[in-house]
mmCIF file of C-alpha atoms in Angstrom:
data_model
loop_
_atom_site.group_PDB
_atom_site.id
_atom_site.type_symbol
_atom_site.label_atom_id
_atom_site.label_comp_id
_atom_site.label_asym_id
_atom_site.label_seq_id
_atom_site.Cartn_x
_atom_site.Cartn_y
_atom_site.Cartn_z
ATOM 1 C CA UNK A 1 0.000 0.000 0.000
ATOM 2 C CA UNK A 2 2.819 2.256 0.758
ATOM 3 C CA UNK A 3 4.492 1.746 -2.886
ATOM 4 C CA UNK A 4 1.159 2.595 -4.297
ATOM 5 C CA UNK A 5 0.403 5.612 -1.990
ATOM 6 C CA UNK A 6 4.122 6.945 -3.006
ATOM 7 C CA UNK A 7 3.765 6.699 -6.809
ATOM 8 C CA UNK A 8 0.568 8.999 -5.854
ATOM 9 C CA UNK A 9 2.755 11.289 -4.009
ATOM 10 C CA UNK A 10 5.481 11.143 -7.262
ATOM 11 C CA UNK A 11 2.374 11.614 -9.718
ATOM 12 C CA UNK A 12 0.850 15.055 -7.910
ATOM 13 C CA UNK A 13 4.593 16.030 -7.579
ATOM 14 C CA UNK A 14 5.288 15.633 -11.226
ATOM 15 C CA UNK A 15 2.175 17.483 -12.278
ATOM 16 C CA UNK A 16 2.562 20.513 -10.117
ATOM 17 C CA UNK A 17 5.795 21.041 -11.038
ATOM 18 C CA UNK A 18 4.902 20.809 -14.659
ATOM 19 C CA UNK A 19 2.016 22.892 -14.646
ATOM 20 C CA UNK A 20 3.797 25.409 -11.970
ATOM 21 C CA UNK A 21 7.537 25.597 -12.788
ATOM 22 C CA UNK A 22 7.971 26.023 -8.901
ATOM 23 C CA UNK A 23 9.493 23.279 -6.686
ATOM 24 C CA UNK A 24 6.736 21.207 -4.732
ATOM 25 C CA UNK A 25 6.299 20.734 -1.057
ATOM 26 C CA UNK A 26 4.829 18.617 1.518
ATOM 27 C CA UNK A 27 2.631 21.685 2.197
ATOM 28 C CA UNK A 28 1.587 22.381 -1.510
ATOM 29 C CA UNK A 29 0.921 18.651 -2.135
ATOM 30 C CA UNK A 30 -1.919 18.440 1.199
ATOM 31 C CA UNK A 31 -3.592 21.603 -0.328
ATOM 32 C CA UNK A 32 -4.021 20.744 -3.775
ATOM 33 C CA UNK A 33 -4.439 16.736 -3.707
ATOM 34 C CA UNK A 34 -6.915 14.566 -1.778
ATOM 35 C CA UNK A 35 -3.682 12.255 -0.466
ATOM 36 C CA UNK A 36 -5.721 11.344 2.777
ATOM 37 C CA UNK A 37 -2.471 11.236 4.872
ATOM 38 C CA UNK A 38 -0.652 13.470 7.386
ATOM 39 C CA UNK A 39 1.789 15.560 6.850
ATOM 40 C CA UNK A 40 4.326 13.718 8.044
ATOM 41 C CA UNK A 41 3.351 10.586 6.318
ATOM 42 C CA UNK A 42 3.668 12.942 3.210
ATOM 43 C CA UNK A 43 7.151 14.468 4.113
ATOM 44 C CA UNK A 44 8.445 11.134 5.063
ATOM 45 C CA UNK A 45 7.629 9.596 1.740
ATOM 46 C CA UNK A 46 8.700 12.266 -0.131
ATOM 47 C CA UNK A 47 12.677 11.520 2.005
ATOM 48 C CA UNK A 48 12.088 8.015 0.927
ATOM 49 C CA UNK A 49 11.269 9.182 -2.813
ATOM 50 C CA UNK A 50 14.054 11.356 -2.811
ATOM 51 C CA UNK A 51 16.012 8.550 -1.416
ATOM 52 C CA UNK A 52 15.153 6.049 -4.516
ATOM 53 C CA UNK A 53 16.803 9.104 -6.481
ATOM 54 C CA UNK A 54 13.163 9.978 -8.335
ATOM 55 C CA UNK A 55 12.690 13.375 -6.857
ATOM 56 C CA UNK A 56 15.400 16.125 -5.593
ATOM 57 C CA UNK A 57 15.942 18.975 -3.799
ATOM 58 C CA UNK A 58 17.482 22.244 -5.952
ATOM 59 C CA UNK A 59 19.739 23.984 -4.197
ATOM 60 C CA UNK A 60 18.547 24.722 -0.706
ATOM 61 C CA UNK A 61 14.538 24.941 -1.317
ATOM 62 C CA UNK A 62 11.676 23.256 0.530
ATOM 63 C CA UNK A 63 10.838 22.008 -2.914
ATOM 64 C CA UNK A 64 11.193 18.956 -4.379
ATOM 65 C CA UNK A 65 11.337 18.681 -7.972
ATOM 66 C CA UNK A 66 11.284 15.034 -10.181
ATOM 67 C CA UNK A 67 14.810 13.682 -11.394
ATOM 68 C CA UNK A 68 14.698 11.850 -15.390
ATOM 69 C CA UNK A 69 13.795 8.551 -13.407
ATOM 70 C CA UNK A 70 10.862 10.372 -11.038
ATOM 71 C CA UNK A 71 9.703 11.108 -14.834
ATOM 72 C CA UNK A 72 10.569 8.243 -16.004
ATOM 73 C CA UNK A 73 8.645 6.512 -13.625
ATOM 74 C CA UNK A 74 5.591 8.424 -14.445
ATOM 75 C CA UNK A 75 5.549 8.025 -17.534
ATOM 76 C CA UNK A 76 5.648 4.379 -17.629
ATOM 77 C CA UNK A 77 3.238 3.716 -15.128
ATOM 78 C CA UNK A 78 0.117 6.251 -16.587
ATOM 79 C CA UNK A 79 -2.469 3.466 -16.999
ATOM 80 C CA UNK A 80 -3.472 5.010 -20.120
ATOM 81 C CA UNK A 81 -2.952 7.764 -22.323
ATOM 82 C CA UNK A 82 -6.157 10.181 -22.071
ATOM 83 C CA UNK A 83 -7.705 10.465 -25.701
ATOM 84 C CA UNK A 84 -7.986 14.109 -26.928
ATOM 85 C CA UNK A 85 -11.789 15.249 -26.670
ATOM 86 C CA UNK A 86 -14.201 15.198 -30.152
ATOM 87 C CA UNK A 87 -13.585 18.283 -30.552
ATOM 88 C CA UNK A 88 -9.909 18.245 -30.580
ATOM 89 C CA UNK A 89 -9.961 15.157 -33.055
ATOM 90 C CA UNK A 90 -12.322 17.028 -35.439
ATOM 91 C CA UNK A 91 -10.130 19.821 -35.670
ATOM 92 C CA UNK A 92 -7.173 17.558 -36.301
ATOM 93 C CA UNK A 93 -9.100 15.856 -38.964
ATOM 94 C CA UNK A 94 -10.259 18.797 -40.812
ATOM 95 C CA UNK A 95 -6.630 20.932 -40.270
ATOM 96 C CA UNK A 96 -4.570 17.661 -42.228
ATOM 97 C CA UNK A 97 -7.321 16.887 -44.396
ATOM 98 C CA UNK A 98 -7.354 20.302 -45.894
ATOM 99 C CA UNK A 99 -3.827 19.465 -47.496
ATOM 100 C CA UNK A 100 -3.246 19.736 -51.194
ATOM 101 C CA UNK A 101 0.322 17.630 -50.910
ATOM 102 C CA UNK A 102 2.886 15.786 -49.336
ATOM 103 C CA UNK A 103 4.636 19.284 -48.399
ATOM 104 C CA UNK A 104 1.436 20.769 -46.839
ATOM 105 C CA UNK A 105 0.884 17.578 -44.933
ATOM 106 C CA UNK A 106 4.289 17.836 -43.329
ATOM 107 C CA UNK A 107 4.066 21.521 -43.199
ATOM 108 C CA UNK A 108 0.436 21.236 -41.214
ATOM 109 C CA UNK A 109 1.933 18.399 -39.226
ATOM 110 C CA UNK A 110 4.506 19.979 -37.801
ATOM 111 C CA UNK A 111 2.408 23.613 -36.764
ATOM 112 C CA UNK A 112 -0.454 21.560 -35.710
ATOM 113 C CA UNK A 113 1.914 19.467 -32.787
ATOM 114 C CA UNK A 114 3.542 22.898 -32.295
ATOM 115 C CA UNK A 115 0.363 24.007 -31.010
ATOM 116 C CA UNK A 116 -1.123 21.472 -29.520
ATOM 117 C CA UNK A 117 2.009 21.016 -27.309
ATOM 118 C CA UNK A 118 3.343 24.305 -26.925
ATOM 119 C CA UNK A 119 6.472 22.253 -27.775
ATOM 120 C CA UNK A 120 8.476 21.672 -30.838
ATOM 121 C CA UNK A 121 7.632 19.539 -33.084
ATOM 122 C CA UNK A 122 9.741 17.440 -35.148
ATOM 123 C CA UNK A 123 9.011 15.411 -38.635
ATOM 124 C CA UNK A 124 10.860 12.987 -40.886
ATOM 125 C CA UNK A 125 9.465 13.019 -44.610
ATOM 126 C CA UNK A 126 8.800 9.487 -45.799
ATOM 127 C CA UNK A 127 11.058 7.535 -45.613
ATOM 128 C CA UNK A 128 12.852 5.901 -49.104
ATOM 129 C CA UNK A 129 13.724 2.318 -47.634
ATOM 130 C CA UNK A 130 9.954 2.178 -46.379
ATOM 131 C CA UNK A 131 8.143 3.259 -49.359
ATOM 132 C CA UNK A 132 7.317 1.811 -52.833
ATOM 133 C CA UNK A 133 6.186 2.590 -56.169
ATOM 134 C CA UNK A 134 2.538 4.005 -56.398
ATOM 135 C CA UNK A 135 2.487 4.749 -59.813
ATOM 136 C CA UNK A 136 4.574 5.699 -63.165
ATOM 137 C CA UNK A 137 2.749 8.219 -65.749
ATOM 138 C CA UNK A 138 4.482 8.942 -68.908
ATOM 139 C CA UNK A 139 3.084 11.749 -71.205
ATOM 140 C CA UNK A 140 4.348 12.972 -74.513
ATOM 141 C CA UNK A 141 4.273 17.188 -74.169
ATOM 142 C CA UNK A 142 6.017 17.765 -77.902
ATOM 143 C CA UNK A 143 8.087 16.391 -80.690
ATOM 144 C CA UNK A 144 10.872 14.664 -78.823
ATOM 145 C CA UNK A 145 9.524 15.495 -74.909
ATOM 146 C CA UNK A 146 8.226 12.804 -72.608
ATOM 147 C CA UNK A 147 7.085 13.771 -68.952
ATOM 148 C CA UNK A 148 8.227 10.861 -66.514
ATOM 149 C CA UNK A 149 5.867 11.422 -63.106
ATOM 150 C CA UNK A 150 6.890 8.861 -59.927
ATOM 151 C CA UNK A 151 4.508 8.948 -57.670
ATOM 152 C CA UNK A 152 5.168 7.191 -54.262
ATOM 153 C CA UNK A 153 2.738 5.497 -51.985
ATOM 154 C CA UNK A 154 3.295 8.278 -49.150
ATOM 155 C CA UNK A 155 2.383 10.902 -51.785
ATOM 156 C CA UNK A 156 5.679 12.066 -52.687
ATOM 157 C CA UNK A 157 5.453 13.012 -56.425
ATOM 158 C CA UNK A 158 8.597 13.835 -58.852
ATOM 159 C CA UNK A 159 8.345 14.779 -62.084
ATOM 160 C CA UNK A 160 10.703 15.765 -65.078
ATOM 161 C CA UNK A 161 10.617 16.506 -68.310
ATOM 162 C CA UNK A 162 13.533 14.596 -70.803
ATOM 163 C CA UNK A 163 14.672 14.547 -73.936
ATOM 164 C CA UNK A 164 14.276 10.484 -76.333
ATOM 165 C CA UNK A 165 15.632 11.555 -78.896
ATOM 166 C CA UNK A 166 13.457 10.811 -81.511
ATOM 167 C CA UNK A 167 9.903 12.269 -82.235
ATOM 168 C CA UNK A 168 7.424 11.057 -79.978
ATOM 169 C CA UNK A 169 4.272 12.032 -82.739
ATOM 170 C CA UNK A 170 1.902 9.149 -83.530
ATOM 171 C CA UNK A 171 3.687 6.870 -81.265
ATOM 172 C CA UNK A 172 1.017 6.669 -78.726
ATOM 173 C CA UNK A 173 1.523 2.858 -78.693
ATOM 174 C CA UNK A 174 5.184 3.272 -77.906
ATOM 175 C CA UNK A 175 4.309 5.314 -74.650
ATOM 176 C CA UNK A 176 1.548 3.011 -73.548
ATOM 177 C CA UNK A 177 3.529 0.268 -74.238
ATOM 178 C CA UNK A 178 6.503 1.734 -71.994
ATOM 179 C CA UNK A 179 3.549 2.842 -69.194
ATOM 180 C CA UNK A 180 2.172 -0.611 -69.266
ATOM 181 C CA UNK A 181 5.653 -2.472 -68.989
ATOM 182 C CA UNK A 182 7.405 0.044 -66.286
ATOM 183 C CA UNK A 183 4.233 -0.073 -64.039
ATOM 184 C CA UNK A 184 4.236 -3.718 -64.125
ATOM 185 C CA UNK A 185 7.979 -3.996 -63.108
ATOM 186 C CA UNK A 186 7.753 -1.005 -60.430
ATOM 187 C CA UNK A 187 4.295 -0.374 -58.902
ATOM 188 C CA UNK A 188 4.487 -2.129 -55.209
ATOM 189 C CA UNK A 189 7.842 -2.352 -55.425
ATOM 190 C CA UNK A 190 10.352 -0.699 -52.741
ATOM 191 C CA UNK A 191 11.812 2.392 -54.435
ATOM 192 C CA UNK A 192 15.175 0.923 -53.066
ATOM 193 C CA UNK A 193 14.903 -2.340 -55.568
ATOM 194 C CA UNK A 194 13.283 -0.013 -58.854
ATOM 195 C CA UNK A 195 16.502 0.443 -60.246
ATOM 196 C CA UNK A 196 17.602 -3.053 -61.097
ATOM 197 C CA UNK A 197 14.295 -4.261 -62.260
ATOM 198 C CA UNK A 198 14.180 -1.396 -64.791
ATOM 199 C CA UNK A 199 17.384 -2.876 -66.771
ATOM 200 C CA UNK A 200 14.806 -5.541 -67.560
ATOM 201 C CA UNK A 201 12.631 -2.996 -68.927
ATOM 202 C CA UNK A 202 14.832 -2.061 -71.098
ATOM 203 C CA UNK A 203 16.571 -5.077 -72.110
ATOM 204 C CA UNK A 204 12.833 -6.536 -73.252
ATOM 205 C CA UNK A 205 11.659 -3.761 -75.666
ATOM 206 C CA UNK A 206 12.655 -3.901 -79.451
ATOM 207 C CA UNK A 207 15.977 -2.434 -80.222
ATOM 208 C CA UNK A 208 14.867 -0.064 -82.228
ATOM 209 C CA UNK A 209 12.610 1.560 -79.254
ATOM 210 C CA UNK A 210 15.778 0.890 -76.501
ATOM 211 C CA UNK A 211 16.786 4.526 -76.657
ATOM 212 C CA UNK A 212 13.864 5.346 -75.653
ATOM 213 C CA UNK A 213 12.952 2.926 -72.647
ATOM 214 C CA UNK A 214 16.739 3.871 -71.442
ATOM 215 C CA UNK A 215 16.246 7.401 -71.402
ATOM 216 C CA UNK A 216 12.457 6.819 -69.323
ATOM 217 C CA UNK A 217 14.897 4.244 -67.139
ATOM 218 C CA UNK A 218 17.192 6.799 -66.555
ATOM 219 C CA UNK A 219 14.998 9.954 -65.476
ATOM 220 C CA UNK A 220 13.358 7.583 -62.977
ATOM 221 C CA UNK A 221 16.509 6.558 -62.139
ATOM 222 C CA UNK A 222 17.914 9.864 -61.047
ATOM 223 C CA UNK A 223 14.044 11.089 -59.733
ATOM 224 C CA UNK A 224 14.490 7.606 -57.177
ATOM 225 C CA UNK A 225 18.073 9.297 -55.874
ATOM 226 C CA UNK A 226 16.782 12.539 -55.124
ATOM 227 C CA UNK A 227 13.815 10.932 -53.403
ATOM 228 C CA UNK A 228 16.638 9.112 -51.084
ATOM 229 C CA UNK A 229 17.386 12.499 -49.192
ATOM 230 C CA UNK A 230 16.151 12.322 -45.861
ATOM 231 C CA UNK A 231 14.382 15.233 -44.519
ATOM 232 C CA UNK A 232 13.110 16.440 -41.549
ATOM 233 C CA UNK A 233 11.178 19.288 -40.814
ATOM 234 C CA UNK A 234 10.956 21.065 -37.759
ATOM 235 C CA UNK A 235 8.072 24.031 -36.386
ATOM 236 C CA UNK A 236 7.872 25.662 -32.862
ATOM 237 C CA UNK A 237 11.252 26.014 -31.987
ATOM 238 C CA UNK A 238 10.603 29.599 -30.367
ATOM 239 C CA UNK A 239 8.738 27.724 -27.438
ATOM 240 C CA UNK A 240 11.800 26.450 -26.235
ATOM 241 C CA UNK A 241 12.709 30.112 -25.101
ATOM 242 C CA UNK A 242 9.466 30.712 -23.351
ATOM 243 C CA UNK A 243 10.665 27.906 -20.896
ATOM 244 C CA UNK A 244 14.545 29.111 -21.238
ATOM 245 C CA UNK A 245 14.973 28.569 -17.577
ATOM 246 C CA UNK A 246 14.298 24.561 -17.910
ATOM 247 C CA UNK A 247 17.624 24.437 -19.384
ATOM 248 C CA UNK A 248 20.543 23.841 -16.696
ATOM 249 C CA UNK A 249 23.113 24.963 -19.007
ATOM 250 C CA UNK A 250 22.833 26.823 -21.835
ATOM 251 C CA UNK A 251 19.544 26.846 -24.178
ATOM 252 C CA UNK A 252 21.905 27.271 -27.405
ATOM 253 C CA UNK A 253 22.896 23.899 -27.480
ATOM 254 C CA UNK A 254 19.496 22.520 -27.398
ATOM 255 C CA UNK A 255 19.005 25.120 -30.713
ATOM 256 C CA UNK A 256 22.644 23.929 -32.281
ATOM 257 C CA UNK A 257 21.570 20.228 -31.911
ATOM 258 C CA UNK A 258 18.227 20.718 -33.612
ATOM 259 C CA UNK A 259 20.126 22.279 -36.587
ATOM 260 C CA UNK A 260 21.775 18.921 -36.798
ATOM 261 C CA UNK A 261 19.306 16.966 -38.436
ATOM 262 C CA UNK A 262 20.936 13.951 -38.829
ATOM 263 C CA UNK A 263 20.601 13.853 -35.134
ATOM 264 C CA UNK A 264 17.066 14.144 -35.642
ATOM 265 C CA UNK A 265 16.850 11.625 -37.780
ATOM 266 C CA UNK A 266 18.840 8.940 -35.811
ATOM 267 C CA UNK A 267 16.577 9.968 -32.526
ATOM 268 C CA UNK A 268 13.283 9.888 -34.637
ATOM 269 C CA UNK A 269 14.439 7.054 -36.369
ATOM 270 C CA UNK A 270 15.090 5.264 -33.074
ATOM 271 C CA UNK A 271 12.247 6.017 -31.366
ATOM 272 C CA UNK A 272 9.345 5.507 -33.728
ATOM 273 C CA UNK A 273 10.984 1.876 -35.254
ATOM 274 C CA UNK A 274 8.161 -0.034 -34.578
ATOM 275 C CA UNK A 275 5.206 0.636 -37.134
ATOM 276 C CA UNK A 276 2.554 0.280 -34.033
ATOM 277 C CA UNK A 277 -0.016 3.612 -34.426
ATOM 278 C CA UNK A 278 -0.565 3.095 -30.995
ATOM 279 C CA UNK A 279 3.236 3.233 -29.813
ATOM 280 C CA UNK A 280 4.100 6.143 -28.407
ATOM 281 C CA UNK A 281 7.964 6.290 -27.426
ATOM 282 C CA UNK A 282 9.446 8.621 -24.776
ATOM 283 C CA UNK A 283 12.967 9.530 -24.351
ATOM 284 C CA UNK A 284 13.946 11.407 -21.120
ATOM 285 C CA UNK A 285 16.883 13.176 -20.238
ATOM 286 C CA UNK A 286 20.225 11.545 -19.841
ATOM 287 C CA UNK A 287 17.919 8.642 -21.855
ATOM 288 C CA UNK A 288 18.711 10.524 -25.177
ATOM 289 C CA UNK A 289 21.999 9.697 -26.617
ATOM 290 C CA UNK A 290 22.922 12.717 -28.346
ATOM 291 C CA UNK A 291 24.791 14.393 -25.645
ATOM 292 C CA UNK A 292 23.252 18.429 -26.265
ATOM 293 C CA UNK A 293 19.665 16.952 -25.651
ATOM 294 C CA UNK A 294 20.224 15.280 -22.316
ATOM 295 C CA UNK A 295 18.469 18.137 -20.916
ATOM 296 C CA UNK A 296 14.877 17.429 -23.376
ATOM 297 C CA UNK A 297 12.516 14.903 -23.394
ATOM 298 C CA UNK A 298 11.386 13.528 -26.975
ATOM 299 C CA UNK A 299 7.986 12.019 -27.325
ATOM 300 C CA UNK A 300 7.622 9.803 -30.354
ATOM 301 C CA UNK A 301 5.861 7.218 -32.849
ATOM 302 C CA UNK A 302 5.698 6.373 -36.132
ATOM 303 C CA UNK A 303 2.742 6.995 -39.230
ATOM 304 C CA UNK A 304 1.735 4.009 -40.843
ATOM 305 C CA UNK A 305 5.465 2.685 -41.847
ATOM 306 C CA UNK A 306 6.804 5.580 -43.685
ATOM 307 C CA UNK A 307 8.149 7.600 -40.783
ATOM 308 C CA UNK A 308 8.175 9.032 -37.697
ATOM 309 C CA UNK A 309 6.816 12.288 -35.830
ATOM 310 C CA UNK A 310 7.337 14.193 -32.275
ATOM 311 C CA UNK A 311 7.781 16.537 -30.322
ATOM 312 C CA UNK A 312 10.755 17.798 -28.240
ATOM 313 C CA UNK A 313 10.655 19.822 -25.112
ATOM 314 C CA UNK A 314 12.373 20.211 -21.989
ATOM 315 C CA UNK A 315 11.617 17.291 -19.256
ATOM 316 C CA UNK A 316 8.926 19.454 -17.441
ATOM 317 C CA UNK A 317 6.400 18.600 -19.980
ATOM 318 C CA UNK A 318 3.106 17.570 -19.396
ATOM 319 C CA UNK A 319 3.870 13.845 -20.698
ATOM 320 C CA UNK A 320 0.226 12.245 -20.916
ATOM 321 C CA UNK A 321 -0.840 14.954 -23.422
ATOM 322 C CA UNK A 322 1.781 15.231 -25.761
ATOM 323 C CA UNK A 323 1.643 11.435 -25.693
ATOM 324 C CA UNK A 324 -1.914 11.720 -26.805
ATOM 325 C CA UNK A 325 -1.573 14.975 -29.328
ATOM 326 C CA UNK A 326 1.542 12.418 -31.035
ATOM 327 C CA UNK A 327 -0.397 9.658 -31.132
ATOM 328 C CA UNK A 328 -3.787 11.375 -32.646
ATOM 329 C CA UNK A 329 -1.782 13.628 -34.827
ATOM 330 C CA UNK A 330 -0.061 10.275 -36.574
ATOM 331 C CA UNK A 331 -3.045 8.466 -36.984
ATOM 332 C CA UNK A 332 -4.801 10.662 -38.970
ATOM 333 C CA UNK A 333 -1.241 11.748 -41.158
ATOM 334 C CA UNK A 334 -1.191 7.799 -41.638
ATOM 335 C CA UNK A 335 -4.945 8.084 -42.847
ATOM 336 C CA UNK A 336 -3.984 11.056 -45.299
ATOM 337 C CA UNK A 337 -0.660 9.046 -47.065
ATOM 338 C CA UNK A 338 -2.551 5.829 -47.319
ATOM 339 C CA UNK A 339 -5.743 7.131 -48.804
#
């Protein structure tokens, strides 16, 4: 009974300080929580808390404040992550679904966790080893002109315009003939594996009409290396200066290291591996192994299997509902891409 009643005690600590900044006393916790204890019972658990190195004392205050494993253990034992209200949901549904591509959708992504966390918020475009061939359009635009289009199951869509070298007029059953046999070969297929199975392509059309099938081969080709950049995109990195003061040290490293976003991507990456919508990762403190963001927390999962999505804040954040923005927020980007 005691364990339970001191996780209590850790819980209402936790969310005081989060919602008040201010370190929490034995005092504070009687007045604002129905505990049903004495004060003493209260001030010894808190020693025996602070023992068990979850909560600590800064400098020479009252106060106690929670430690990365005080956190830690709150986080991991919320029974459940609190849903976000109909209203909330509806307004996520309608903000994304008003998107006219894959760049709005990350764009409205990122703001839309910005606000709803006050925190900031942290996306990774699709990525290329987890997405495959949607479809391949080819379209004659002029004499010797074809427009390649790849478009990619998470919506990403390149497009170029190339030279055959020869005069694409009346030779509509060229181009459908290309469509129909590069479409078979790619469309399911990982983007990673296109290349190779369009030598085939080529290799199976007449000779005469080679030129042609290696010059589509090629533009998609070079469209499938651009689309291996990794991206991230980041929105609401002002908040971190409204809560400067979380920062032990110095708040400019936390900006430097989100500049680095091949961090990002390695800590995204990491945390949102396991295509489960209802996953939602957290990474406290020291837990984070990029050495400038020891002092964040990074709350995590993944959208459908193309990427992941976040937020980052300092480790006084209010845990169960950026859990539950993340988590609401991917399911309905997953939704989007997969329509």
């Amino acid at each position: 009974m005691s364990d339970d009643r001191r996780l209590e005690i850790l819980r209402a600590i936790v969310q005081d300080y989060v919602r008040t900044s201010e370190p929490v006393g034995s005092k504070a916790l009687l007045e604002r929580h129905q505990l049903g204890v004495s004060a003493a019972t209260v001030r010894n658990d808190m020693a025996v808390l602070e023992e068990e190195g979850l909560i600590t004392a800064p400098h020479t205050s009252a106060g106690r404040v929670p430690t990365d494993a005080g956190y830690r253990m709150f986080v991991d034992r919320l029974s459940a992550v609190k849903p976000l209200t109909r209203a909330e949901r509806t307004a996520i549904e309608r903000f994304l679904h008003g998107a006219v591509d894959l760049d709005d959708v990350v764009t409205r992504t990122t703001r839309l966790l910005s606000s709803l966390t006050h925190q900031v918020a942290v996306m990774q475009y699709p990525s290329l080893s987890r997405s495959s061939v949607r479809h391949i359009e080819l379209v004659p635009v002029g004499g010797t002109r074809l427009m390649v289009v790849l478009i990619v199951n998470t919506g990403r869509v390149e497009q170029r315009v190339i030279d055959v070298g020869r005069d694409l007029t009346g030779q509509e059953a060229l181009v459908a003939d290309l469509r129909a046999r590069v479409n078979g070969t790619a469309v399911g297929e990982a983007l990673t594996a296109v290349p190779d199975r369009l030598v085939g392509v080529v290799d199976a059309v007449a000779p005469e009409d080679r030129p042609v099938a290696s010059a589509v081969a090629a533009a998609l080709r070079d469209a499938l290396e651009e689309q291996a950049e990794e991206r991230v995109v980041l929105s609401g990195t002002a908040n971190l200066a409204r809560v400067n003061t979380d920062f032990p040290t110095s708040l400019s490293a936390v900006l430097d290291a989100l500049e680095e976003h091949v961090v990002l991507l390695r800590l995204m990456g990491s945390l949102s591996s396991v295509p489960d919508a209802d996953r939602v990762a957290v990474s406290i403190g020291a837990e984070n192994p990029y050495a400038p963001l020891r002092t964040t927390s990074v709350v995590a999962t993944s959208y459908g299997v193309a990427g992941g999505l976040g937020v980052l804040g300092p480790t006084r954040m209010d845990y169960p509902q950026a859990m539950a923005a993340v988590r609401a927020v991917a399911h309905y980007v997953a939704e989007i891409l997969d329509g």
